[in-house]
């Protein structure tokens, strides 16, 4: 760990911000990401008691407090290369918490013990948690080297009826990002409402094609992953039916759909209008920092496990979230507000284009050829299959 050796607080010997120690980093990541788990679980268990205070606290945390803290702490220098050895353990706890929150919420929404207003608040808060925090955590897990961690992340996606993302994301998105071959890269001028069905269907098909091709090259007989994704999704709905009856299945479908919309909003925002230049041989240039939108905000950055540091993730897909770095604004595109705030703005296409189109055009391939970036992956194929 870098130590502070001069009179300037928080500075290393080289004059750069010193890395937080593992205790500090672990506390911040755990506090910001696990707080909604506790609030949502308490809200689902206690329902209308105390005026539904736990439910409203969960909604305020996800919808308001995160934005306010992002704005208040926006001037703080983001920590780079944080040391947090227990990052995988936190991811496992968050994944377990996801299943607890999912099925407790299904039971509460399908029951009669909670009033309509509290149910709406619980639905919104739980959907935002699953689409922002659980999605970020599952995304982290499917990039981990251990088979058990990857499977855990996959089952989080399966519980949201989005299991194909565990295949389409590493096998399609990471290889073809910022090109027309990636269904999850939004085009300049494309609204979120046009992007959503194109990305969902396109990634499902592309992921299946990639997995089928990979199985055809394998010498071992294996079950097609899509069989697990679809069968697992049916099993999850059946479990909700056992817990809360037919309405439990309906609530699970609604929650999964809302969470999926949050996930696709993140994809839409993080690559909107960015394209890789085609080289003379027709192949796209290597993936670089300029092909992803980033956000430096402190609160949502920690709550979403540094998912807004998206350029560095594409450069190093297997790099753990505490170690992700943030590129300078003149190297990689920077969002004007936090990722969740910009996702909300994307729901209003006219306002979104007014804010984002001119920013995206600055990073169009017509710009001068960028210099070689040592963080870019060779041949446009990052460490997606590692």
Coordinates of N, CA, C and O in Angstrom, one line a residue, residues 88-201:
X88 N -14.0 -10.3 -3.4 CA -14.8 -11.4 -3.9 C -15.8 -11.8 -2.8 O -16.9 -12.2 -3.1
X89 N -15.4 -11.7 -1.5 CA -16.3 -12.0 -0.4 C -17.5 -11.1 -0.4 O -18.6 -11.5 -0.2
X90 N -17.2 -9.8 -0.6 CA -18.3 -8.8 -0.7 C -19.3 -9.2 -1.8 O -20.5 -9.1 -1.7
X91 N -18.7 -9.6 -2.9 CA -19.5 -9.9 -4.1 C -20.4 -11.1 -3.8 O -21.6 -11.2 -4.2
X92 N -19.9 -12.1 -3.0 CA -20.7 -13.3 -2.7 C -21.8 -12.9 -1.7 O -23.0 -13.3 -1.9
X93 N -21.5 -12.0 -0.7 CA -22.5 -11.5 0.2 C -23.6 -10.8 -0.6 O -24.8 -11.0 -0.3
X94 N -23.2 -9.9 -1.5 CA -24.2 -9.2 -2.3 C -25.1 -10.1 -3.1 O -26.3 -9.9 -3.3
X95 N -24.5 -11.2 -3.7 CA -25.3 -12.1 -4.5 C -26.3 -12.8 -3.6 O -27.4 -13.0 -4.0
X96 N -25.9 -13.3 -2.4 CA -26.8 -13.9 -1.5 C -27.9 -13.0 -1.1 O -29.1 -13.3 -1.1
X97 N -27.5 -11.7 -0.8 CA -28.5 -10.7 -0.5 C -29.5 -10.4 -1.6 O -30.6 -10.2 -1.3
X98 N -29.0 -10.5 -2.8 CA -29.9 -10.4 -4.0 C -31.0 -11.4 -3.9 O -32.2 -11.0 -4.1
X99 N -30.7 -12.7 -3.7 CA -31.8 -13.7 -3.7 C -32.7 -13.5 -2.5 O -33.9 -13.7 -2.6
X100 N -32.2 -13.1 -1.4 CA -33.0 -12.8 -0.2 C -34.0 -11.7 -0.5 O -35.2 -11.7 -0.3
X101 N -33.5 -10.6 -1.1 CA -34.3 -9.4 -1.4 C -35.3 -9.8 -2.4 O -36.5 -9.4 -2.3
X102 N -34.9 -10.5 -3.5 CA -35.8 -10.9 -4.6 C -37.1 -11.6 -4.0 O -38.2 -11.2 -4.3
X103 N -36.8 -12.7 -3.3 CA -38.0 -13.5 -2.9 C -38.8 -12.9 -1.7 O -40.0 -13.1 -1.7
X104 N -38.1 -12.2 -0.9 CA -38.9 -11.4 0.2 C -39.8 -10.4 -0.5 O -40.9 -10.2 -0.1
X105 N -39.2 -9.7 -1.5 CA -40.0 -8.7 -2.2 C -41.2 -9.3 -2.9 O -42.3 -8.8 -2.9
X106 N -40.9 -10.4 -3.6 CA -42.0 -11.1 -4.3 C -43.1 -11.5 -3.3 O -44.3 -11.2 -3.6
X107 N -42.8 -12.0 -2.2 CA -43.8 -12.4 -1.2 C -44.6 -11.2 -0.7 O -45.8 -11.3 -0.6
X108 N -43.9 -10.1 -0.4 CA -44.6 -8.9 0.1 C -45.5 -8.3 -1.0 O -46.6 -7.9 -0.7
X109 N -45.0 -8.2 -2.2 CA -45.8 -7.6 -3.2 C -47.0 -8.4 -3.6 O -48.1 -7.9 -4.0
X110 N -46.9 -9.7 -3.4 CA -48.1 -10.6 -3.8 C -49.0 -10.8 -2.6 O -50.1 -11.3 -2.8
X111 N -48.6 -10.3 -1.4 CA -49.5 -10.5 -0.2 C -50.4 -9.3 0.0 O -50.5 -8.3 -0.7
X112 N -51.2 -9.4 1.2 CA -52.1 -8.4 1.5 C -51.8 -7.6 2.7 O -52.5 -6.7 3.2
X113 N -50.6 -7.8 3.3 CA -50.2 -7.2 4.5 C -49.6 -5.8 4.3 O -49.4 -5.0 5.3
X114 N -49.4 -5.4 3.1 CA -48.8 -4.1 2.8 C -49.7 -3.3 1.9 O -50.3 -3.8 1.0
X115 N -49.8 -1.9 2.2 CA -50.7 -1.1 1.5 C -50.1 -0.8 0.1 O -49.0 -1.0 -0.2
X116 N -51.0 -0.2 -0.8 CA -50.6 0.0 -2.2 C -49.4 1.0 -2.4 O -48.5 0.7 -3.2
X117 N -49.4 2.1 -1.6 CA -48.3 3.0 -1.7 C -47.0 2.4 -1.3 O -46.0 2.6 -2.0
X118 N -47.0 1.6 -0.2 CA -45.7 1.0 0.2 C -45.3 -0.1 -0.8 O -44.1 -0.3 -1.1
X119 N -46.3 -0.8 -1.5 CA -45.9 -1.8 -2.5 C -45.2 -1.1 -3.7 O -44.3 -1.6 -4.2
X120 N -45.8 0.0 -4.1 CA -45.2 0.7 -5.2 C -43.8 1.2 -4.9 O -42.8 1.0 -5.7
X121 N -43.6 1.7 -3.7 CA -42.3 2.2 -3.2 C -41.3 1.0 -3.2 O -40.1 1.1 -3.6
X122 N -41.8 -0.1 -2.6 CA -40.9 -1.3 -2.5 C -40.5 -1.8 -3.9 O -39.4 -2.2 -4.1
X123 N -41.5 -1.9 -4.8 CA -41.2 -2.3 -6.2 C -40.1 -1.5 -6.8 O -39.2 -2.0 -7.4
X124 N -40.3 -0.2 -6.7 CA -39.3 0.7 -7.4 C -37.9 0.6 -6.7 O -36.9 0.5 -7.5
X125 N -37.9 0.6 -5.4 CA -36.6 0.5 -4.7 C -35.9 -0.9 -5.0 O -34.7 -0.9 -5.3
X126 N -36.7 -2.0 -5.0 CA -36.1 -3.3 -5.2 C -35.6 -3.4 -6.7 O -34.6 -3.9 -7.0
X127 N -36.4 -2.9 -7.6 CA -36.1 -2.9 -9.0 C -34.8 -2.1 -9.3 O -33.9 -2.6 -10.1
X128 N -34.6 -1.0 -8.6 CA -33.4 -0.2 -8.8 C -32.2 -0.9 -8.2 O -31.1 -0.9 -8.8
X129 N -32.4 -1.5 -7.1 CA -31.3 -2.2 -6.5 C -30.9 -3.4 -7.4 O -29.7 -3.6 -7.6
X130 N -31.8 -4.1 -7.9 CA -31.5 -5.3 -8.7 C -30.9 -4.9 -10.0 O -29.9 -5.5 -10.5
X131 N -31.4 -3.8 -10.6 CA -30.9 -3.3 -11.9 C -29.6 -2.6 -11.8 O -28.8 -2.5 -12.8
X132 N -29.2 -2.0 -10.7 CA -28.0 -1.2 -10.5 C -26.9 -1.9 -9.7 O -25.8 -2.0 -10.2
X133 N -27.3 -2.3 -8.5 CA -26.3 -3.0 -7.7 C -26.1 -4.5 -8.0 O -25.0 -4.9 -8.2
X134 N -27.2 -5.2 -8.0 CA -27.1 -6.6 -8.3 C -26.5 -6.9 -9.7 O -25.7 -7.8 -10.0
X135 N -27.0 -6.0 -10.7 CA -26.4 -6.1 -12.0 C -24.9 -5.9 -12.0 O -24.1 -6.7 -12.6
X136 N -24.5 -4.8 -11.4 CA -23.0 -4.5 -11.3 C -22.3 -5.7 -10.7 O -21.2 -6.0 -11.1
X137 N -22.8 -6.2 -9.6 CA -22.2 -7.3 -8.9 C -22.1 -8.6 -9.7 O -21.1 -9.2 -9.8
X138 N -23.2 -8.9 -10.4 CA -23.2 -10.1 -11.2 C -22.3 -9.9 -12.4 O -21.6 -10.9 -12.8
X139 N -22.2 -8.7 -12.9 CA -21.3 -8.4 -14.0 C -19.9 -8.7 -13.5 O -19.0 -9.2 -14.3
X140 N -19.6 -8.2 -12.3 CA -18.2 -8.5 -11.8 C -18.0 -10.0 -11.6 O -16.9 -10.4 -12.0
X141 N -18.9 -10.7 -11.1 CA -18.7 -12.1 -10.9 C -18.5 -12.9 -12.2 O -17.7 -13.9 -12.2
X142 N -19.2 -12.6 -13.3 CA -19.0 -13.4 -14.5 C -17.7 -13.1 -15.1 O -17.3 -13.9 -16.0
X143 N -17.0 -12.1 -14.7 CA -15.6 -11.8 -15.2 C -14.5 -12.4 -14.3 O -13.4 -12.3 -14.6
X144 N -14.9 -13.0 -13.2 CA -13.9 -13.6 -12.3 C -13.4 -14.9 -12.8 O -14.0 -15.6 -13.6
X145 N -12.2 -15.2 -12.3 CA -11.5 -16.4 -12.8 C -12.1 -17.7 -12.3 O -12.0 -18.8 -12.9
X146 N -12.6 -17.7 -11.0 CA -13.1 -18.9 -10.4 C -14.4 -19.3 -11.0 O -15.3 -18.5 -11.2
X147 N -14.6 -20.6 -11.2 CA -15.8 -21.2 -11.8 C -17.0 -20.9 -10.9 O -18.1 -20.6 -11.3
X148 N -16.8 -21.1 -9.6 CA -17.9 -20.9 -8.6 C -18.4 -19.5 -8.6 O -19.6 -19.3 -8.6
X149 N -17.5 -18.5 -8.7 CA -17.9 -17.1 -8.7 C -18.7 -16.8 -10.0 O -19.7 -16.1 -10.0
X150 N -18.2 -17.3 -11.1 CA -18.9 -17.1 -12.4 C -20.3 -17.7 -12.4 O -21.2 -17.0 -12.9
X151 N -20.4 -18.8 -11.8 CA -21.7 -19.5 -11.8 C -22.7 -18.7 -10.9 O -23.9 -18.6 -11.2
X152 N -22.1 -18.2 -9.8 CA -23.0 -17.4 -8.9 C -23.5 -16.2 -9.6 O -24.7 -15.8 -9.5
X153 N -22.6 -15.4 -10.3 CA -23.1 -14.3 -11.1 C -24.1 -14.7 -12.2 O -25.0 -13.9 -12.4
X154 N -23.9 -15.8 -12.8 CA -24.8 -16.3 -13.8 C -26.2 -16.5 -13.2 O -27.2 -16.1 -13.9
X155 N -26.2 -17.1 -12.0 CA -27.5 -17.4 -11.4 C -28.2 -16.1 -11.0 O -29.5 -16.1 -10.9
X156 N -27.5 -15.1 -10.6 CA -28.1 -13.8 -10.4 C -28.8 -13.3 -11.6 O -30.0 -12.9 -11.5
X157 N -28.2 -13.4 -12.8 CA -28.8 -13.0 -14.0 C -30.0 -13.9 -14.3 O -31.0 -13.5 -14.8
X158 N -29.8 -15.2 -14.1 CA -30.9 -16.2 -14.4 C -32.1 -15.8 -13.5 O -33.3 -15.9 -14.0
X159 N -31.9 -15.4 -12.3 CA -33.1 -15.1 -11.4 C -33.8 -13.9 -11.9 O -35.0 -13.7 -11.6
X160 N -33.1 -13.0 -12.7 CA -33.8 -11.9 -13.3 C -34.2 -12.2 -14.7 O -34.6 -11.3 -15.5
X161 N -34.2 -13.5 -15.1 CA -34.7 -13.9 -16.4 C -33.9 -13.3 -17.5 O -34.4 -13.0 -18.6
X162 N -32.6 -13.1 -17.2 CA -31.7 -12.5 -18.2 C -30.4 -13.3 -18.2 O -29.3 -12.7 -18.4
X163 N -30.5 -14.6 -18.1 CA -29.3 -15.4 -18.1 C -28.4 -15.3 -19.3 O -27.2 -15.5 -19.2
X164 N -29.0 -15.1 -20.4 CA -28.2 -15.0 -21.7 C -27.1 -13.9 -21.6 O -26.1 -14.0 -22.3
X165 N -27.3 -13.0 -20.7 CA -26.3 -11.9 -20.6 C -25.0 -12.4 -20.2 O -23.9 -11.9 -20.5
X166 N -25.0 -13.5 -19.4 CA -23.7 -14.2 -19.0 C -22.9 -14.7 -20.1 O -21.7 -14.9 -20.0
X167 N -23.5 -14.9 -21.3 CA -22.8 -15.4 -22.5 C -22.6 -14.2 -23.4 O -21.5 -14.0 -23.9
X168 N -23.7 -13.4 -23.7 CA -23.6 -12.4 -24.7 C -22.6 -11.3 -24.2 O -22.0 -10.7 -25.1
X169 N -22.5 -11.0 -22.9 CA -21.7 -9.9 -22.5 C -20.2 -10.2 -22.8 O -19.5 -9.4 -23.5
X170 N -19.6 -11.3 -22.3 CA -18.2 -11.5 -22.6 C -17.9 -12.0 -24.1 O -16.9 -11.6 -24.6
X171 N -18.8 -12.7 -24.7 CA -18.5 -13.3 -26.0 C -18.9 -12.4 -27.2 O -18.4 -12.6 -28.3
X172 N -19.8 -11.4 -26.9 CA -20.2 -10.5 -28.0 C -19.9 -9.1 -27.7 O -19.2 -8.4 -28.4
X173 N -20.4 -8.6 -26.6 CA -20.2 -7.2 -26.2 C -18.8 -6.8 -26.1 O -18.3 -5.8 -26.7
X174 N -18.0 -7.5 -25.4 CA -16.6 -7.2 -25.2 C -15.7 -7.2 -26.5 O -14.8 -6.5 -26.6
X175 N -16.1 -8.1 -27.4 CA -15.4 -8.2 -28.6 C -15.8 -7.2 -29.7 O -15.0 -6.6 -30.4
X176 N -17.1 -6.9 -29.8 CA -17.6 -6.1 -30.8 C -18.1 -4.7 -30.3 O -18.8 -4.0 -31.1
X177 N -17.8 -4.4 -29.1 CA -18.3 -3.1 -28.5 C -18.0 -1.9 -29.5 O -16.9 -1.9 -30.1
X178 N -18.9 -1.0 -29.5 CA -18.7 0.2 -30.3 C -18.7 -0.1 -31.8 O -18.0 0.7 -32.6
X179 N -19.3 -1.2 -32.2 CA -19.4 -1.5 -33.7 C -20.9 -1.9 -33.9 O -21.6 -2.2 -32.9
X180 N -21.3 -2.0 -35.2 CA -22.6 -2.4 -35.5 C -22.9 -3.9 -35.1 O -24.0 -4.4 -35.1
X181 N -21.8 -4.7 -34.9 CA -22.0 -6.1 -34.6 C -22.3 -6.3 -33.1 O -22.6 -7.4 -32.7
X182 N -22.3 -5.2 -32.3 CA -22.7 -5.3 -30.9 C -24.1 -4.8 -30.7 O -24.3 -3.6 -30.8
X183 N -25.0 -5.6 -30.4 CA -26.4 -5.1 -30.2 C -26.5 -4.2 -29.0 O -27.5 -3.4 -28.9
X184 N -25.6 -4.2 -28.0 CA -25.7 -3.4 -26.8 C -24.9 -2.1 -26.9 O -24.7 -1.5 -25.9
X185 N -24.4 -1.7 -28.1 CA -23.8 -0.4 -28.3 C -24.8 0.5 -29.0 O -25.2 0.3 -30.1
X186 N -25.3 1.5 -28.2 CA -26.3 2.4 -28.8 C -25.7 3.3 -29.8 O -24.6 3.9 -29.7
X187 N -26.5 3.5 -30.9 CA -26.0 4.4 -32.0 C -26.4 5.9 -31.7 O -27.3 6.1 -31.0
X188 N -25.6 6.8 -32.3 CA -25.9 8.2 -32.2 C -27.3 8.5 -32.7 O -27.6 8.1 -33.8
X189 N -28.1 9.2 -31.9 CA -29.5 9.5 -32.3 C -30.5 8.5 -32.0 O -31.7 8.7 -32.2
X190 N -30.1 7.3 -31.6 CA -31.0 6.2 -31.3 C -31.6 6.4 -29.9 O -30.9 6.6 -28.9
X191 N -32.9 6.4 -29.8 CA -33.5 6.5 -28.4 C -33.4 5.2 -27.6 O -33.2 4.2 -28.2
X192 N -33.5 5.4 -26.3 CA -33.5 4.2 -25.5 C -34.6 3.2 -25.8 O -34.4 2.0 -25.8
X193 N -35.8 3.8 -26.2 CA -36.9 2.9 -26.5 C -36.8 2.1 -27.8 O -37.4 1.0 -27.9
X194 N -36.0 2.6 -28.7 CA -35.6 1.8 -29.9 C -34.5 0.8 -29.6 O -34.4 -0.3 -30.1
X195 N -33.6 1.3 -28.7 CA -32.4 0.5 -28.4 C -32.8 -0.8 -27.6 O -32.3 -1.9 -27.8
X196 N -33.8 -0.6 -26.6 CA -34.1 -1.7 -25.7 C -34.5 -3.0 -26.4 O -33.9 -4.0 -26.1
X197 N -35.5 -3.0 -27.3 CA -35.8 -4.3 -27.9 C -34.7 -4.8 -28.8 O -34.5 -6.0 -28.9
X198 N -34.0 -3.9 -29.5 CA -32.9 -4.3 -30.4 C -31.8 -5.0 -29.6 O -31.3 -6.0 -30.0
X199 N -31.5 -4.4 -28.4 CA -30.4 -4.9 -27.6 C -30.8 -6.2 -27.0 O -30.0 -7.2 -26.9
X200 N -32.0 -6.3 -26.5 CA -32.5 -7.6 -25.8 C -32.5 -8.7 -26.8 O -31.8 -9.8 -26.5
X201 N -33.2 -8.6 -27.9 CA -33.3 -9.7 -28.9 C -31.9 -9.9 -29.5 O -31.5 -11.1 -29.7

